[in-house]
mmCIF file of C-alpha atoms in Angstrom:
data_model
loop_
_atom_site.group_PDB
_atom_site.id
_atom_site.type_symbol
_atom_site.label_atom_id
_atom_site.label_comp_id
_atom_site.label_asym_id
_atom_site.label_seq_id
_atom_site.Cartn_x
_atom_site.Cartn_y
_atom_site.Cartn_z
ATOM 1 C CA UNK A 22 -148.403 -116.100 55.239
ATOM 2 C CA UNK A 23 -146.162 -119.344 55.282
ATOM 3 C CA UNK A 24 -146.342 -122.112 57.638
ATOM 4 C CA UNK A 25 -143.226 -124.333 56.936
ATOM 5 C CA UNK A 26 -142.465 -126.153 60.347
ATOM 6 C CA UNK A 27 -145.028 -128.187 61.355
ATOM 7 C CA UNK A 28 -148.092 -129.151 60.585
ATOM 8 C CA UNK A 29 -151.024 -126.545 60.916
ATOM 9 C CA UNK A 30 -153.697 -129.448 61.824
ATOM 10 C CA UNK A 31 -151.847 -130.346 65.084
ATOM 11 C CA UNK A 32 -153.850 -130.758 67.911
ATOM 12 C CA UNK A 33 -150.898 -128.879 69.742
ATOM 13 C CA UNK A 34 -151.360 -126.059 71.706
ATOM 14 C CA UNK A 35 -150.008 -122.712 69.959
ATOM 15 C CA UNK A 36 -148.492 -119.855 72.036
ATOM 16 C CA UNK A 37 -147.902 -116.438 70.141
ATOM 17 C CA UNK A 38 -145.104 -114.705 71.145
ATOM 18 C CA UNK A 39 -145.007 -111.020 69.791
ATOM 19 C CA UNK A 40 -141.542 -109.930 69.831
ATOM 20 C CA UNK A 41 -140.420 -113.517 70.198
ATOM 21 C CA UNK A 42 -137.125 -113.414 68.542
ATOM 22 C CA UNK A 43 -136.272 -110.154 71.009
ATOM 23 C CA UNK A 44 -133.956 -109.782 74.047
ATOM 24 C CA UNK A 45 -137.104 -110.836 76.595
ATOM 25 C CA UNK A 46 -138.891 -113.176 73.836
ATOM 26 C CA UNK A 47 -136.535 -115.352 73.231
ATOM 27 C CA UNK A 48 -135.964 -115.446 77.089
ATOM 28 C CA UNK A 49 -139.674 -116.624 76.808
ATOM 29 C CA UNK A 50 -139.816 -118.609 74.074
ATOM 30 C CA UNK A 51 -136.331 -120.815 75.362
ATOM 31 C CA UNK A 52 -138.055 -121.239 79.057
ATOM 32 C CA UNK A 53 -141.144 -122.277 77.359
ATOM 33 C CA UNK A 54 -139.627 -124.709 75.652
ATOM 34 C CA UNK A 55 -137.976 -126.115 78.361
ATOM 35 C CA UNK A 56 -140.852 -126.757 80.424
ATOM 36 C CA UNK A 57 -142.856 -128.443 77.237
ATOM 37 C CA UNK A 58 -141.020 -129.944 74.105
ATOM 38 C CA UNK A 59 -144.425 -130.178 71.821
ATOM 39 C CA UNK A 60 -146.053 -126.624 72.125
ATOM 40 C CA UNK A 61 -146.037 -124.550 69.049
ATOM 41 C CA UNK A 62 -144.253 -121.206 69.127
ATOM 42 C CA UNK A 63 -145.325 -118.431 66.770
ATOM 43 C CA UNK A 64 -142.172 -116.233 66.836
ATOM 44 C CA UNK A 65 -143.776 -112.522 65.421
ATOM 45 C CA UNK A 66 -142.455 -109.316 64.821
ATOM 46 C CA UNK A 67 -142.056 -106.567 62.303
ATOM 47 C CA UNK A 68 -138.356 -108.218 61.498
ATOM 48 C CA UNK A 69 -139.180 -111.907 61.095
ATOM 49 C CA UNK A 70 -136.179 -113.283 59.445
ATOM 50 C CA UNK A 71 -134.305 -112.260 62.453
ATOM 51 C CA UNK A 72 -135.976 -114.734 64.212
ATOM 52 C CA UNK A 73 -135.314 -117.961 62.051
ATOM 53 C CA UNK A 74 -132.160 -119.251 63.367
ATOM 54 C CA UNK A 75 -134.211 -118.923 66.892
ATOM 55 C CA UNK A 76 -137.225 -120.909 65.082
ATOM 56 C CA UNK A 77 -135.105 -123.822 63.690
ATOM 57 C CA UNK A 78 -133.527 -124.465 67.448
ATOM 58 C CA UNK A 79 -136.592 -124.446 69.474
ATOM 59 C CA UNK A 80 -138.193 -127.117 66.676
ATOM 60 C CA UNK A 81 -142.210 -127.109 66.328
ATOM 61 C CA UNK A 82 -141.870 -123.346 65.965
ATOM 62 C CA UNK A 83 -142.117 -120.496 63.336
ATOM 63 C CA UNK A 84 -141.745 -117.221 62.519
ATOM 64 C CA UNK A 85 -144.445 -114.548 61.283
ATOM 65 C CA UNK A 86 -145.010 -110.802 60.480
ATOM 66 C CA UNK A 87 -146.903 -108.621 63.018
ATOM 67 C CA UNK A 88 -146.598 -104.910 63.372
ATOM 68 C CA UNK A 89 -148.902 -103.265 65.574
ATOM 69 C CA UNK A 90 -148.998 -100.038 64.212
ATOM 70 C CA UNK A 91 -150.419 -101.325 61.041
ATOM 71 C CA UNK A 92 -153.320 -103.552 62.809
ATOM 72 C CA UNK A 93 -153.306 -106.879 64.368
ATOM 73 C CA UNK A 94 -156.065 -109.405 63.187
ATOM 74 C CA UNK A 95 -155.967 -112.953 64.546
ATOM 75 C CA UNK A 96 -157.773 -114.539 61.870
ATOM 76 C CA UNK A 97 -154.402 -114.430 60.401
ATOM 77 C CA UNK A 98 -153.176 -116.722 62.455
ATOM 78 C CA UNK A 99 -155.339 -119.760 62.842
ATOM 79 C CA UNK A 100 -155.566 -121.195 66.048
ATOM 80 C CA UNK A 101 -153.682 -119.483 68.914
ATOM 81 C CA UNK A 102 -153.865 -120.176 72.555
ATOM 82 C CA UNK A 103 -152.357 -117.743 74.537
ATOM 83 C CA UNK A 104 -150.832 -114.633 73.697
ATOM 84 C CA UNK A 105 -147.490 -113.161 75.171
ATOM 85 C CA UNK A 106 -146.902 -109.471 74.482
ATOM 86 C CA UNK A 107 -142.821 -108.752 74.685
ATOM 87 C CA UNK A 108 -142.819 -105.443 72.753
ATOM 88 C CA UNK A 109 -144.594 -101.841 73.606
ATOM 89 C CA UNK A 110 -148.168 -102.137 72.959
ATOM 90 C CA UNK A 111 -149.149 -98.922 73.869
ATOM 91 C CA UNK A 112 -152.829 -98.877 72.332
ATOM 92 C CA UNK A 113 -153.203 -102.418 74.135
ATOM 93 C CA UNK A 114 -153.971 -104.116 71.028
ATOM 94 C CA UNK A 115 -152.579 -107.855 72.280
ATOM 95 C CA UNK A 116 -154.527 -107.523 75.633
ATOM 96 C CA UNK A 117 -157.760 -106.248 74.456
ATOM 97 C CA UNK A 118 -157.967 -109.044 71.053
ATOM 98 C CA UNK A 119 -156.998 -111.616 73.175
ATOM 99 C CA UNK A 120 -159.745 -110.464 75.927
ATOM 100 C CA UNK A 121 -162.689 -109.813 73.325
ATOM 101 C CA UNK A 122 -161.782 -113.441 72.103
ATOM 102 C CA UNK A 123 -161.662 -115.579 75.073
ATOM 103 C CA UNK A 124 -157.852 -115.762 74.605
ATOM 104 C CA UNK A 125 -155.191 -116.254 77.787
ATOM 105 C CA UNK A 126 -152.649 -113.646 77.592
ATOM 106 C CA UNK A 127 -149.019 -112.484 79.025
ATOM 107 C CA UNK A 128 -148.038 -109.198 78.683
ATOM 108 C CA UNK A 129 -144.320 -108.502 79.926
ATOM 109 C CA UNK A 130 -143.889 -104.665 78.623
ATOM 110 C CA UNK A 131 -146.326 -102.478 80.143
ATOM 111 C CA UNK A 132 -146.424 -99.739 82.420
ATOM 112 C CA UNK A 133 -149.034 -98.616 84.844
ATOM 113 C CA UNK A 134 -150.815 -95.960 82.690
ATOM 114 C CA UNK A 135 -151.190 -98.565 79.797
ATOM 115 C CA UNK A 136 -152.732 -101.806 82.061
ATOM 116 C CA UNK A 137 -155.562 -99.047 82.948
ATOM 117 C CA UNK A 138 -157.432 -99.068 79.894
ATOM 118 C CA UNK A 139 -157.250 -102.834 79.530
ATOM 119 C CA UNK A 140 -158.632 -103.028 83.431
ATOM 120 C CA UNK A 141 -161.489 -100.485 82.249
ATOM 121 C CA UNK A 142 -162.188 -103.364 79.182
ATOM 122 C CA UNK A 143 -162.145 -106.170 81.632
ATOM 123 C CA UNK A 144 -165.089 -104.556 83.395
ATOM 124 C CA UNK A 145 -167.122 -104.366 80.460
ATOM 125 C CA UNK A 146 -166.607 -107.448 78.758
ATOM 126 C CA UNK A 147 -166.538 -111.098 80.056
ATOM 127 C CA UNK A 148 -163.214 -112.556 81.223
ATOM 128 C CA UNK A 149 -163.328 -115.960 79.992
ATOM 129 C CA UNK A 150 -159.378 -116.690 80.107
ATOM 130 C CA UNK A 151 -156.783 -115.274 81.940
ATOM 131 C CA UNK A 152 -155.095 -111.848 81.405
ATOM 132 C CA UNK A 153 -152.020 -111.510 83.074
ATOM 133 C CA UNK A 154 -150.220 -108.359 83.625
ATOM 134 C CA UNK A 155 -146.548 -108.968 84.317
ATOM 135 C CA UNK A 156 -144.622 -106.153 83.590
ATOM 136 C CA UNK A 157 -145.241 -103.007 85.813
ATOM 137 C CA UNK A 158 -141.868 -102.709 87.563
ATOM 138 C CA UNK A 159 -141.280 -106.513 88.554
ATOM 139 C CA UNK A 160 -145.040 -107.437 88.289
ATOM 140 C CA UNK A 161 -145.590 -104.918 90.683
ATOM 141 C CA UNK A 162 -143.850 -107.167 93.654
ATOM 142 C CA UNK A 163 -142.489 -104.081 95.235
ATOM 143 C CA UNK A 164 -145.745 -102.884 96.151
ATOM 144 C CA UNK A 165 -146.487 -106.143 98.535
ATOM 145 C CA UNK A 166 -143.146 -105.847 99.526
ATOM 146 C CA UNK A 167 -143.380 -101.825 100.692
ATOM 147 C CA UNK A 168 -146.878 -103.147 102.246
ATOM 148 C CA UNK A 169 -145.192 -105.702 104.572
ATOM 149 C CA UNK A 170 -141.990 -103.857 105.443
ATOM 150 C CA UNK A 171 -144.007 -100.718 106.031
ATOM 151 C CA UNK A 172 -145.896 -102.635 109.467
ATOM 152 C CA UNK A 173 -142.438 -102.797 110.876
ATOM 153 C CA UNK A 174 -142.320 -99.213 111.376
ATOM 154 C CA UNK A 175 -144.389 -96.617 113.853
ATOM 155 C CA UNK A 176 -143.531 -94.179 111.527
ATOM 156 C CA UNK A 177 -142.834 -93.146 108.123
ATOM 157 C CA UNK A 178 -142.000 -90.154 106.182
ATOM 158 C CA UNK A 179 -140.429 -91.276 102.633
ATOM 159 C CA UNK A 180 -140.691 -94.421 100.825
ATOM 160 C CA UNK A 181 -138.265 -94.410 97.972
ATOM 161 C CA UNK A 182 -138.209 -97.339 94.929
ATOM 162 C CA UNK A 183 -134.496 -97.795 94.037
ATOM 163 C CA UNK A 184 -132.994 -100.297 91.988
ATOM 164 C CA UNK A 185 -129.156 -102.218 90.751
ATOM 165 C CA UNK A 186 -128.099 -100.588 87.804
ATOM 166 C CA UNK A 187 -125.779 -103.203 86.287
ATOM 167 C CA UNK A 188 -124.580 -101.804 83.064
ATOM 168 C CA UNK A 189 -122.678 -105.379 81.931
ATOM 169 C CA UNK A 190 -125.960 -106.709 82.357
ATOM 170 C CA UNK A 191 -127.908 -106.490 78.842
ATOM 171 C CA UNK A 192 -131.351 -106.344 80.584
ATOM 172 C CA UNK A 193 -130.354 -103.815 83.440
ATOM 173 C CA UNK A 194 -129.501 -100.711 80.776
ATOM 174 C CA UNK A 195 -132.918 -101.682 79.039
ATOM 175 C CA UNK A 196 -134.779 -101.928 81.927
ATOM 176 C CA UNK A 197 -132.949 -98.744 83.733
ATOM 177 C CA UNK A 198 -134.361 -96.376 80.793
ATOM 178 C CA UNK A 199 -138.345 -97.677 81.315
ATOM 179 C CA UNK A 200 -138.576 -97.286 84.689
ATOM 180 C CA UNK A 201 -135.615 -94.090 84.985
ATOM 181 C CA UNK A 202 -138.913 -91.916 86.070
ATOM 182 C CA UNK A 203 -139.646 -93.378 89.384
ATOM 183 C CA UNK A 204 -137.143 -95.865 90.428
ATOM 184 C CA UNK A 205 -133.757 -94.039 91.742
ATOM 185 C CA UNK A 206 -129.948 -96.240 91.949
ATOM 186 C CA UNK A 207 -129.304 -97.213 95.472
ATOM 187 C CA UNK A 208 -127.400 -99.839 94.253
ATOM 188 C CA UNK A 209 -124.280 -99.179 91.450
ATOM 189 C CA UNK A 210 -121.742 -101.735 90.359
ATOM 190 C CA UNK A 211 -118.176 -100.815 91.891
ATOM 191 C CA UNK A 212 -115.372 -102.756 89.823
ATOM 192 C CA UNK A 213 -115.578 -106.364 88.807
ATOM 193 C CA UNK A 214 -117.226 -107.535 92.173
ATOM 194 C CA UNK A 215 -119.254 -106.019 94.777
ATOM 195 C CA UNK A 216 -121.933 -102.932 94.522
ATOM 196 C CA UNK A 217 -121.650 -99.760 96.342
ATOM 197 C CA UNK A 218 -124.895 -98.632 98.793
ATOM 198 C CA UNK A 219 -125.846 -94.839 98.579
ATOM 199 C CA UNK A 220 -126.716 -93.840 101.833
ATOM 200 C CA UNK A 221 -130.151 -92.897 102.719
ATOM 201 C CA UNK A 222 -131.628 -90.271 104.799
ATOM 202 C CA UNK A 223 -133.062 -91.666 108.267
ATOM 203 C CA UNK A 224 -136.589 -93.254 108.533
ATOM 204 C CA UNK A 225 -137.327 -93.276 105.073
ATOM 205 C CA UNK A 226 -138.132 -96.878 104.255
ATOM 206 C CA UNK A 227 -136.239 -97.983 100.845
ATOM 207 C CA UNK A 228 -136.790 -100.530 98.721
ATOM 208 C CA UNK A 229 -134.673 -102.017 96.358
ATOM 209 C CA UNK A 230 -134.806 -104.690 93.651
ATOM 210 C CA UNK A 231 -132.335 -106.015 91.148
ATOM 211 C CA UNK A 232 -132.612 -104.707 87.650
ATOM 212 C CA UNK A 233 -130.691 -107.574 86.858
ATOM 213 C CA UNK A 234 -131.123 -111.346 85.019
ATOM 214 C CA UNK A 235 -128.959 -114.377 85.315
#
């Protein structure tokens, strides 16, 4: 493997981003980079010369080969300090190398039956850095939300997830098709401006986020 941008005996902290040349990693990578000028970004994927033009305008950052289905081994990698997952991981390979080696990770692309077997891990094994799960349906926000809303209530007979499907939006269509199986459209865009409501059935309590990104 080449490293051609910067100097592999930096002292600099080194975030992996798998997927880091995507739609949401280069979201990531750009925001991180914003925040902090001197991090090293490791932009991976299974297409990495996609992500060089990305590489050479974030600066201190590089591009590497990582498919999942063929293995994942860090040592590969020298030093790395946290670990965002932006692809589908669904054997949890990211989450449970970074756990087993004390490493912080971000996982942005998982759904509810894939954080459980990663939970089960964290039971067995020592948590010495943090794992974050941030990609069930908003980070799973809409639960706390349904939780507070819900006291206002005396009763309850349906709560419904429903969410702003924004086809000019380049996230919303991606987004849409994930979570298609248990979030319905309440809200659908109506010409240039404005979104149209579907009406609801009485006391059912619905909740409804933006599949949307600025």
């Amino acid at each position: 493997m080449k490293y051609e941008n910067f100097n592999m005996e930096s002292n600099r902290n080194r975030i992996l981003i798998v997927g880091g040349y995507g739609m949401v990693g280069s979201n990531i990578a750009r925001l991180i980079r914003q925040v902090d000028t001197s991090i090293e970004l490791l932009l991976a994927g299974r297409n990495p010369q996609n992500g060089i033009s990305l590489a050479k305008e974030l600066n201190h950052s590089e591009t590497a080969y990582i498919n999942l289905e063929e293995g994942f081994d860090l040592r590969d990698f020298k030093k790395i300090d946290l670990i965002i997952s932006a692809v589908d991981d669904h054997s949890n390979v990211l989450r449970e190398t970074a756990i087993v080696n004390g490493i912080a990770c971000i996982a942005v692309s998982e759904l509810a039956d894939q954080i459980s077997p990663t939970a089960f891990l964290g039971l067995h094994k020592k948590i010495v850095a943090p794992v974050v799960y941030a990609g069930h349906w908003q980070a799973g926000i809409l639960t706390l939300v349904v939780s507070q809303q819900a006291n206002k209530f005396s009763q309850i007979e349906t709560i419904e997830l429903a969410g702003l499907y924004d086809p000019k939006d380049s996230v919303g269509p991606l987004v849409a098709n994930e979570v298609s199986g248990f979030v319905g459209e309440a809200l659908i865009r109506k010409g240039e401006i404005g979104y149209h409501y579907k009406q609801k059935k009485t006391r059912e309590l619905l909740i409804c986020t933006i599949i949307h990104q600025q």
